[in-house]
CSV table of C-alpha atoms in Angstrom, one decimal:
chain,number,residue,atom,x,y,z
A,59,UNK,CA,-13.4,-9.6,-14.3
A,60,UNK,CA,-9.5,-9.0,-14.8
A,61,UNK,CA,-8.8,-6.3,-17.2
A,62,UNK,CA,-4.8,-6.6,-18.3
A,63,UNK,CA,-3.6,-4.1,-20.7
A,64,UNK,CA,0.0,-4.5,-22.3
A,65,UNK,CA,3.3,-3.3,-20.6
A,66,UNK,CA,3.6,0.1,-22.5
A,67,UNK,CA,5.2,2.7,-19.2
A,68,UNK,CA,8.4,4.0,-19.1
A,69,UNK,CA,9.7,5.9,-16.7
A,70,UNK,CA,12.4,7.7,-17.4
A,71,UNK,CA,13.3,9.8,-20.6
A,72,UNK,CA,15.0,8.2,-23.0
A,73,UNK,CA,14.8,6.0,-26.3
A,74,UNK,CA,13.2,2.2,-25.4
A,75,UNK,CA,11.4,1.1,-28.6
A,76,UNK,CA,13.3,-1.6,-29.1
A,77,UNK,CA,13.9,-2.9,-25.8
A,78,UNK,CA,9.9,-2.8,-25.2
A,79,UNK,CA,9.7,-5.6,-27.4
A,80,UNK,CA,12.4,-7.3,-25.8
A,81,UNK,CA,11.0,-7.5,-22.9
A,82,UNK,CA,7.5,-8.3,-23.9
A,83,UNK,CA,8.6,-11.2,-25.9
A,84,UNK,CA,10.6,-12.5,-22.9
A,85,UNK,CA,8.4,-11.9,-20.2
A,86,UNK,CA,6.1,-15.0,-19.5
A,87,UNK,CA,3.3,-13.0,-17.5
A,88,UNK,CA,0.6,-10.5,-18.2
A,89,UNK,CA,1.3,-7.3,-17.0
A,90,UNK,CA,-0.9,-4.4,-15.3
A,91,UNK,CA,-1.5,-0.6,-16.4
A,92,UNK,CA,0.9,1.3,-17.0
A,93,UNK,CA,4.2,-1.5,-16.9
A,94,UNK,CA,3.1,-2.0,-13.4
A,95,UNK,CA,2.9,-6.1,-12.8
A,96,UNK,CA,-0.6,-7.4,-11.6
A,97,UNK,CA,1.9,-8.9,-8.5
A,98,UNK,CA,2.8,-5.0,-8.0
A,99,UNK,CA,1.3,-3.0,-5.1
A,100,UNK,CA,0.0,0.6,-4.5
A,101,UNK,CA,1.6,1.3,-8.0
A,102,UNK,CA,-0.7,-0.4,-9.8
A,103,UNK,CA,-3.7,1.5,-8.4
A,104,UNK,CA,-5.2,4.6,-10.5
A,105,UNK,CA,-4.5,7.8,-8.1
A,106,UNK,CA,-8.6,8.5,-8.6
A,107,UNK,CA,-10.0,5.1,-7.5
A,108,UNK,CA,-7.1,5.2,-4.5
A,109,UNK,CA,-8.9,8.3,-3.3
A,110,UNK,CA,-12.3,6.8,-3.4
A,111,UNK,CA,-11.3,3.4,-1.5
A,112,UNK,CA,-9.4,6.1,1.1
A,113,UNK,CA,-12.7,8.0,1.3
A,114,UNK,CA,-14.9,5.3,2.0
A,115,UNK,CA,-12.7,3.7,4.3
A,116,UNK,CA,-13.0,6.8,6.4
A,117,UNK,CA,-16.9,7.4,5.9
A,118,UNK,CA,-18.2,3.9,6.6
A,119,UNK,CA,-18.8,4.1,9.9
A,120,UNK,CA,-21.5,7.0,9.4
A,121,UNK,CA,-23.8,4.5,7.5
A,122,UNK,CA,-22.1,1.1,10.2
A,123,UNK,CA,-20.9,2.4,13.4
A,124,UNK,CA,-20.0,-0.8,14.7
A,125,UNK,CA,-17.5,-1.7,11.9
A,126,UNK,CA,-14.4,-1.6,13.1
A,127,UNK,CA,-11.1,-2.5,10.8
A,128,UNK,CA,-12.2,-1.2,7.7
A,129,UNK,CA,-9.2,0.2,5.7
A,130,UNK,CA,-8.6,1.1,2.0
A,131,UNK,CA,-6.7,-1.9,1.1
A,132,UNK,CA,-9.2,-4.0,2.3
A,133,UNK,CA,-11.8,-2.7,-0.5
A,134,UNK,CA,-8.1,-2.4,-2.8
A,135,UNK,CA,-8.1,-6.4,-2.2
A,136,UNK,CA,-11.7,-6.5,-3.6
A,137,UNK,CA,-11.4,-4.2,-6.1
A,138,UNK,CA,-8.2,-5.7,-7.6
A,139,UNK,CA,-9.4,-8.9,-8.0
A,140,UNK,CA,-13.0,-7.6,-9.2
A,141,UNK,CA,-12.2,-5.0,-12.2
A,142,UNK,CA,-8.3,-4.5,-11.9
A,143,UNK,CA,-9.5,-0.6,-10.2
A,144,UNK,CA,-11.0,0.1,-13.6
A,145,UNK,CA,-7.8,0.3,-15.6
A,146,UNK,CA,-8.3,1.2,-18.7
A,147,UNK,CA,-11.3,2.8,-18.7
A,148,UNK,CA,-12.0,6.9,-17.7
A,149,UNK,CA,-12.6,8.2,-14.3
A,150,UNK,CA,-13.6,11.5,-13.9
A,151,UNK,CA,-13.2,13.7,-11.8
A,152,UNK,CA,-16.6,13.2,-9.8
A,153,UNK,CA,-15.8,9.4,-9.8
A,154,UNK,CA,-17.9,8.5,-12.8
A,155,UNK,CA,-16.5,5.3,-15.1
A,156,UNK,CA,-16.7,5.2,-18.4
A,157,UNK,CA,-17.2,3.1,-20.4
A,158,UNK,CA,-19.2,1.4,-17.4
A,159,UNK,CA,-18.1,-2.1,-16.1
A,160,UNK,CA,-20.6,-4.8,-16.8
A,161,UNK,CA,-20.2,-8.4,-16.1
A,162,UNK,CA,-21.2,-11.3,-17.9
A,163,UNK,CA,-25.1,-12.2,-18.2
A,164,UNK,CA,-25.5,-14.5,-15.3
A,165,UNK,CA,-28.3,-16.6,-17.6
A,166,UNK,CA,-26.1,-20.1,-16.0
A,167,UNK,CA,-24.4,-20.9,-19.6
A,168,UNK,CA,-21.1,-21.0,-18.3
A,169,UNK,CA,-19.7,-18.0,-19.3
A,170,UNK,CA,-17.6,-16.0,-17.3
A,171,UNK,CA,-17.7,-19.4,-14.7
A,172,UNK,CA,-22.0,-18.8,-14.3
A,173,UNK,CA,-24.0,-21.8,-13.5
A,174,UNK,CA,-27.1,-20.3,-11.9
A,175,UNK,CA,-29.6,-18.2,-13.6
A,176,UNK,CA,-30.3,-15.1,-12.3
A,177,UNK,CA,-33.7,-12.8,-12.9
A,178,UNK,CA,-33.6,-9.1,-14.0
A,179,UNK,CA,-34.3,-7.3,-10.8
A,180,UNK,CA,-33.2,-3.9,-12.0
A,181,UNK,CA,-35.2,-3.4,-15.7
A,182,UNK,CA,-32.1,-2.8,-17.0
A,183,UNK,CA,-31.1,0.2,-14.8
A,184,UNK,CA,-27.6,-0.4,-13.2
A,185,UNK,CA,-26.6,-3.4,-15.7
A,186,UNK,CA,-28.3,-2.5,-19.6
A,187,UNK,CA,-30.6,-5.3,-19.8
A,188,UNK,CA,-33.8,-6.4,-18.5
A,189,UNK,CA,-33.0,-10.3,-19.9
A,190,UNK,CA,-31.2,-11.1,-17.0
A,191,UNK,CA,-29.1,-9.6,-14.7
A,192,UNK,CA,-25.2,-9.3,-14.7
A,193,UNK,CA,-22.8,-7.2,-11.6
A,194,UNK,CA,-21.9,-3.9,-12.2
A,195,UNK,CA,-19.4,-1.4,-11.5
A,196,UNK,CA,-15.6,-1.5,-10.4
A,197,UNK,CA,-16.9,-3.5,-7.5
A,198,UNK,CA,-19.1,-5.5,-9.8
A,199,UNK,CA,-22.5,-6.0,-7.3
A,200,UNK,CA,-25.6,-7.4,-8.5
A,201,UNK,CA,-28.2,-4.8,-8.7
A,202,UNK,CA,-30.3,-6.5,-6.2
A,203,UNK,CA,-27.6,-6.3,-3.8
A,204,UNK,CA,-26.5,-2.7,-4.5
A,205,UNK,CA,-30.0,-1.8,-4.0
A,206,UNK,CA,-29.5,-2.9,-0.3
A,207,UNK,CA,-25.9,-1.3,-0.1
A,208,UNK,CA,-25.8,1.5,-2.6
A,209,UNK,CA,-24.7,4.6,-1.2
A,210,UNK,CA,-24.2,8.5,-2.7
A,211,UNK,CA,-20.6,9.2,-1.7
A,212,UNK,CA,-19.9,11.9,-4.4
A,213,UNK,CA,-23.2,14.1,-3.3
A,214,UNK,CA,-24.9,13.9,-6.7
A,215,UNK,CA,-27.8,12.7,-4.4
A,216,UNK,CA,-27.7,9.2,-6.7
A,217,UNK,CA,-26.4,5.7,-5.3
A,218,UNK,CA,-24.0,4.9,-8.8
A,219,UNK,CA,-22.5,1.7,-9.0
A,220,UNK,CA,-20.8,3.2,-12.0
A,221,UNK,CA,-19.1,6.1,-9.8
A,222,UNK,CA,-16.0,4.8,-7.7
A,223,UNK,CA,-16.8,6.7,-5.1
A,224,UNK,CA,-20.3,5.8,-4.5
A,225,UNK,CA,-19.3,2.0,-5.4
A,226,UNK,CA,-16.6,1.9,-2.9
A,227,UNK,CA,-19.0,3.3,0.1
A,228,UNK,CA,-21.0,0.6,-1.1
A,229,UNK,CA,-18.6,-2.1,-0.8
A,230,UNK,CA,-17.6,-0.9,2.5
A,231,UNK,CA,-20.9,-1.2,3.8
A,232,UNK,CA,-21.6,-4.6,2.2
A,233,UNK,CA,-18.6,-6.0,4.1
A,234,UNK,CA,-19.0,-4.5,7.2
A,235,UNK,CA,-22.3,-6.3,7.4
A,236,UNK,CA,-24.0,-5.3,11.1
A,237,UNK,CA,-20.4,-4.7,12.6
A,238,UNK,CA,-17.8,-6.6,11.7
A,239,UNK,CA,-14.3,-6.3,13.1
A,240,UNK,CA,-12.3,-6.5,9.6
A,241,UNK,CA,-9.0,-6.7,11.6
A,242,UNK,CA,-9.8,-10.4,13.0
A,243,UNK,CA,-9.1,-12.4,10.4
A,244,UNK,CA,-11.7,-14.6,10.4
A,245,UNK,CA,-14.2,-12.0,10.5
A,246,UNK,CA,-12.3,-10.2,7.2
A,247,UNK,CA,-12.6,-14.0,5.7
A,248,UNK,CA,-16.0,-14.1,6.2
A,249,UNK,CA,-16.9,-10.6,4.6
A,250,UNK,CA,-14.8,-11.7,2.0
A,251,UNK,CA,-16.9,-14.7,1.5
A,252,UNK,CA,-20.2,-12.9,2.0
A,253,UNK,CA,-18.7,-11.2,-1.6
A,254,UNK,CA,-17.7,-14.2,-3.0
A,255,UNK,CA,-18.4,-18.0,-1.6
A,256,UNK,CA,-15.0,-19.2,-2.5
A,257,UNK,CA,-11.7,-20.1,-0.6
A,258,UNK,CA,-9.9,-19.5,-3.7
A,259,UNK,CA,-11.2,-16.0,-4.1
A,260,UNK,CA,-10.8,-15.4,-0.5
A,261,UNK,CA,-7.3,-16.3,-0.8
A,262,UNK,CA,-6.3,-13.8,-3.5
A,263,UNK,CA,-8.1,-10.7,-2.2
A,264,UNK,CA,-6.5,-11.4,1.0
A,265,UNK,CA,-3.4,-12.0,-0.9
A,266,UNK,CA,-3.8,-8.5,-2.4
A,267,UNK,CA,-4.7,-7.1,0.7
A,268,UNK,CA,-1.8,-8.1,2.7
A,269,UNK,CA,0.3,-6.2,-0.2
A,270,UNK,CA,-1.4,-2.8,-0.2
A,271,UNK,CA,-1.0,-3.0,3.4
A,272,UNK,CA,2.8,-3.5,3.1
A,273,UNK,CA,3.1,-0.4,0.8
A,274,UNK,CA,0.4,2.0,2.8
A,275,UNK,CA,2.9,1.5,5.8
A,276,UNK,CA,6.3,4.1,6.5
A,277,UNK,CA,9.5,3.4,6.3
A,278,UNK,CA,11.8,3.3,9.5
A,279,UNK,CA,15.1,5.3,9.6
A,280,UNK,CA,16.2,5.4,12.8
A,281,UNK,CA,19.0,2.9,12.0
A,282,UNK,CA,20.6,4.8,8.8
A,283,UNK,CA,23.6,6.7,8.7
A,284,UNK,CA,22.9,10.7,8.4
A,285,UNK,CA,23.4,11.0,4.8
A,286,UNK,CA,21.4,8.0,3.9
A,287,UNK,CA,18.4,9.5,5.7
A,288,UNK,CA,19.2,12.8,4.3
A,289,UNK,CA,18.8,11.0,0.7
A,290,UNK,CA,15.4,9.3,1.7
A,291,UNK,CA,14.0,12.3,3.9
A,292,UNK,CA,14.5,14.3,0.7
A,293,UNK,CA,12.6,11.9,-1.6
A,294,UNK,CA,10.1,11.0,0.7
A,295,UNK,CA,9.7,14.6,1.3
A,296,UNK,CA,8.3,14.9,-2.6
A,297,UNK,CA,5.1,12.3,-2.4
A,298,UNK,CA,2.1,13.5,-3.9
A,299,UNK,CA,3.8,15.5,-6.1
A,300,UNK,CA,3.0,15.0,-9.8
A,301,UNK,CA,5.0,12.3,-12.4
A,302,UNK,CA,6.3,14.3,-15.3
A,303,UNK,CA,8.2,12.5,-18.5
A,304,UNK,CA,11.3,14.4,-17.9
A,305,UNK,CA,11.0,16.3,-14.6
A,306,UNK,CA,13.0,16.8,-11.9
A,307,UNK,CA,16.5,18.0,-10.8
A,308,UNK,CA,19.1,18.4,-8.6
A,309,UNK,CA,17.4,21.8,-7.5
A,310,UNK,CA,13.9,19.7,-7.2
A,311,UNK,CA,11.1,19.3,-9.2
A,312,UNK,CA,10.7,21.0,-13.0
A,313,UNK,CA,8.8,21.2,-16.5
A,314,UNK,CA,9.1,17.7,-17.7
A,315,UNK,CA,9.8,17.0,-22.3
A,316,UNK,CA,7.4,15.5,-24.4
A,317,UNK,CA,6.8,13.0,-24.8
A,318,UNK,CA,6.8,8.7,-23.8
A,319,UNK,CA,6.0,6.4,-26.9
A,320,UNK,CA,2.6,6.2,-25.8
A,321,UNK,CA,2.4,9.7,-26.1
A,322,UNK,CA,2.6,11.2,-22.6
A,323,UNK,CA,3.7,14.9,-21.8
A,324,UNK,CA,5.1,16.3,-18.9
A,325,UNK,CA,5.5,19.9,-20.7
A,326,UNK,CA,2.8,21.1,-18.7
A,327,UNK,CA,3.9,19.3,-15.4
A,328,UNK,CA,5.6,20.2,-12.8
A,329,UNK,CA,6.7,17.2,-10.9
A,330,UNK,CA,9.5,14.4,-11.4
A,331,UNK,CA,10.1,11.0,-13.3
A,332,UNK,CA,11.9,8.3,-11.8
A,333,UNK,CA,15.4,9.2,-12.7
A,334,UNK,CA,14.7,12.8,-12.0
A,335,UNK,CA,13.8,12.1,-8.4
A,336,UNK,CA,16.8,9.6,-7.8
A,337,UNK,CA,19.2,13.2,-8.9
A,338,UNK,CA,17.3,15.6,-6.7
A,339,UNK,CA,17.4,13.6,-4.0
A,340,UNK,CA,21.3,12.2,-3.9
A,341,UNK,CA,21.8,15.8,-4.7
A,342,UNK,CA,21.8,16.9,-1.2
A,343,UNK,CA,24.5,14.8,0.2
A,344,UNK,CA,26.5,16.0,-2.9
A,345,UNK,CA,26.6,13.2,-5.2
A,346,UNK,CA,25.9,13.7,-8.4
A,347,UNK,CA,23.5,11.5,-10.6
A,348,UNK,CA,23.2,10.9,-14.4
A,349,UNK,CA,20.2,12.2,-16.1
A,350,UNK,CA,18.5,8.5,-16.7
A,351,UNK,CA,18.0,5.4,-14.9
A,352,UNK,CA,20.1,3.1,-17.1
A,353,UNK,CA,23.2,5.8,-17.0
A,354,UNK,CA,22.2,6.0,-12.7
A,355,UNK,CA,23.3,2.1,-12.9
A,356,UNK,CA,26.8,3.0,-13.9
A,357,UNK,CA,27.2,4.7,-10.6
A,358,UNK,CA,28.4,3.3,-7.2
A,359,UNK,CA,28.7,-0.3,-6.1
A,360,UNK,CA,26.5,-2.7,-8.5
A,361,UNK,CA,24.0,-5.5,-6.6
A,362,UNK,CA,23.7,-8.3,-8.9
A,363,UNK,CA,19.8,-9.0,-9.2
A,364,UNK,CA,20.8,-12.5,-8.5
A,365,UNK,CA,21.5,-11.9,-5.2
A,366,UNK,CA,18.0,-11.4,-4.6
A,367,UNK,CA,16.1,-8.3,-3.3
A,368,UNK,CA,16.8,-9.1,0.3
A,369,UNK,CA,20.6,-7.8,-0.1
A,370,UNK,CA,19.6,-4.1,-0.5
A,371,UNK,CA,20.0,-1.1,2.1
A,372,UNK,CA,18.0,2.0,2.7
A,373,UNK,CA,19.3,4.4,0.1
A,374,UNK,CA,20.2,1.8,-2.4
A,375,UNK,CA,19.0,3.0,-5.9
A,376,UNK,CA,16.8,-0.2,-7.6
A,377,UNK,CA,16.7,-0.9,-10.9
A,378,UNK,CA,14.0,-2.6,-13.0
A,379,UNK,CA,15.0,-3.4,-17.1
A,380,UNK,CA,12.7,-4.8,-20.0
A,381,UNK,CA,15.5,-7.9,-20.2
A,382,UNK,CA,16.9,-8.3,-16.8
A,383,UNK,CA,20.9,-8.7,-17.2
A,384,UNK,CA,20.9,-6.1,-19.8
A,385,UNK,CA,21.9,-2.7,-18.4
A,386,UNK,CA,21.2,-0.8,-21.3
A,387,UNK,CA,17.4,-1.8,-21.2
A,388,UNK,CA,17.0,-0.5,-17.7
A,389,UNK,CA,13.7,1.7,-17.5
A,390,UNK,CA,13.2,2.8,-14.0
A,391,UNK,CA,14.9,3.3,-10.7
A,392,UNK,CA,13.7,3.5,-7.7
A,393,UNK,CA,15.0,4.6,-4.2
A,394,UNK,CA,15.0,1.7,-1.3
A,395,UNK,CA,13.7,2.5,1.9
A,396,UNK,CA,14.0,-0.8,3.6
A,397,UNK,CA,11.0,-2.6,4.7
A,398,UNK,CA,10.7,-3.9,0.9
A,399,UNK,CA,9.7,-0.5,0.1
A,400,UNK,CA,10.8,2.1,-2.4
A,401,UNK,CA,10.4,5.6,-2.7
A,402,UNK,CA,8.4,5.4,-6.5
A,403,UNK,CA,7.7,7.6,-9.5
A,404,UNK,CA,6.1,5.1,-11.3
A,405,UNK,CA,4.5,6.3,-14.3
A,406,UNK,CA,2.5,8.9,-16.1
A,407,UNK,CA,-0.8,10.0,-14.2
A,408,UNK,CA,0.6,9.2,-11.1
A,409,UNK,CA,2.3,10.6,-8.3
A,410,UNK,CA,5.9,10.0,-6.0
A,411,UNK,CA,4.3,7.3,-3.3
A,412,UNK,CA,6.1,4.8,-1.8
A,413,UNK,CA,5.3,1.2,-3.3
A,414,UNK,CA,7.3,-1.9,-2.7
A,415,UNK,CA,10.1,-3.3,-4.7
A,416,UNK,CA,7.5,-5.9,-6.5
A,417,UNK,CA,5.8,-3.1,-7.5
A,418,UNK,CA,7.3,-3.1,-10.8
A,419,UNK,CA,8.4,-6.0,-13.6
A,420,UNK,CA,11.9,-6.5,-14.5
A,421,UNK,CA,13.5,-6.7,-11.1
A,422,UNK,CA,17.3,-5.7,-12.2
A,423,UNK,CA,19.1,-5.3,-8.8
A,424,UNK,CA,20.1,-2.0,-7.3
A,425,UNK,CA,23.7,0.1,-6.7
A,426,UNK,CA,24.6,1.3,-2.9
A,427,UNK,CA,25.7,4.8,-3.5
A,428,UNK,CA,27.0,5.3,0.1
């Protein structure tokens, strides 16, 4: 189950009202939370259930100590593909969703893509009814498999298919089998269809797995001139730190305004926003930035986005508008890395990572500063 909410983010502080709809009405695609494309990468996953597929990652091989391989975008892949990582509904703090996840009832009608009928193992425990059973969770198991897999990974002393972290020690262990080595592919492929008996499934969670990989790996600088690796030192030097609507200068990061059109603050944040991060870090070579990411076009050498992505440099800003070929409805800019990568503030409730370039809709080429 797919959960696509409507492209609402901005990223950087200024007017877009109009050019939301713009963009909505031209864009052909669904898009993920948080104006982050369902074709994005580690930007389209909530900072809470990344910490929970990271976690169990690392814990799995208490509970399979053969597994070998096991890394968080593999059970990113899975969990993409499975609930979208739970977008759009609350995680707290100890990893409980809610509203819980349920499937469809598996009762073979057709709906949802059931054929086969399956009988309530549970009473109604994990999934709400005892007519039938239906999977559960972010990683949406049956309960008469998480009854074999279920884990307590949050130390409540309960197995929760409802609670990411518990769910994504589960899914660990379900696809590490007896021992697996997840880093041969065929053995990943077969885990894979252990979750799911189809090559078309197997296909897009590897898919989704080969781009979280991408964005989980570093940049390399060692062929960049000195201020360009100044520029991306400095930015890189800021992930983790918080997204605030409005934060961040050329003395680093600050109190952010109130507030984005769906309401979002960064008053009370300390941290940057796109275009805030972009100023601080082209600050230390002395070049001095606009406030916002549509102005930050207007600087340096323009790259055409028809050129294609493959053009730009490390330290190249990139651009992303709501009507690509329409500078003034740029709403974010990023900071290339190479690689495909970008140094990111992507959006409220998240922090500066590095993602790749797809990461975000609206692709609206890039300037080359130095």
């Amino acid at each position: 189950m797919t959960v696509l909410l409507l492209f609402t983010a901005v990223c950087c502080a200024a007017p877009v009202s109009g050019a939301l709809s713009t963009f909505v009405a031209l864009s052909a695609g669904g898009q993920g939370d948080g104006g982050v494309a369902d074709a994005g990468t580690a930007a389209d996953i909530p900072d809470r259930m990344l910490a929970a597929y990271k976690k169990a990652a690392q814990r799995v091989g208490t509970y399979v100590p053969r597994c070998r391989g096991m890394r968080w975008p593999v059970l990113a892949g899975i969990a993409k593909v499975e609930s979208n990582h739970a977008i759009g509904r609350s995680v707290a703090g100890n990893g409980d969703i809610r509203p819980k996840i349920y499937g469809v009832l598996l009762n073979g009608s057709g709906a949802g893509g059931n054929t086969t009928a399956f009988a309530d193992t549970d009473g109604g425990k994990w999934d709400g009814t005892a007519t039938g059973e239906r999977a559960v969770g972010p990683f949406q198991f049956l309960p008469s498999t998480w009854e074999g897999v279920g884990k307590d990974a949050s130390g409540d002393k309960k197995a929760d298919p409802h609670n990411a972290d518990d769910a994504a020690l589960g899914a660990a262990v379900y696809l590490c089998g007896n021992g697996r080595d997840l880093a041969k592919q065929s053995q990943l492929k077969a885990a894979i269809l252990q979750y799911n008996r189809s090559s078309e499934y197997v296909a897009n969670v590897t898919g989704w797995i080969d781009q979280y990989t991408a964005a989980a790996k570093g940049p390399s600088l060692k062929d960049v001139s000195a201020r360009v690796r100044t520029v991306i030192e400095a930015a890189l030097a800021q992930k983790g730190v918080p997204y605030s609507w409005g934060g961040g200068n050329a003395s680093g990061a600050s109190y952010g305004i109130c507030c984005t059109d769906s309401g979002k603050s960064g008053v009370n944040i300390k941290g940057f926003d796109c275009s805030g991060l972009a100023l601080y870090a082209y600050a230390k070579v002395g070049v001095r930035l606009p406030r916002t990411a549509a102005a930050q076009a207007g600087v340096g050498r323009r790259i055409p986005a028809g050129l294609g992505k493959g053009v730009l440099k490390p330290g190249d800003l990139v651009f992303y508008a709501y009507a690509p070929g329409r500078d003034s409805t740029i709403y974010h800019v990023g900071i290339y890395v190479g690689g495909g990568q970008m140094v990111n503030a992507a959006r409220p409730g998240t922090r500066v990572r590095l993602d790749a370039v797809d990461a975000m809709p609206g692709y609206a080429g890039g300037a080359r500063l130095l």
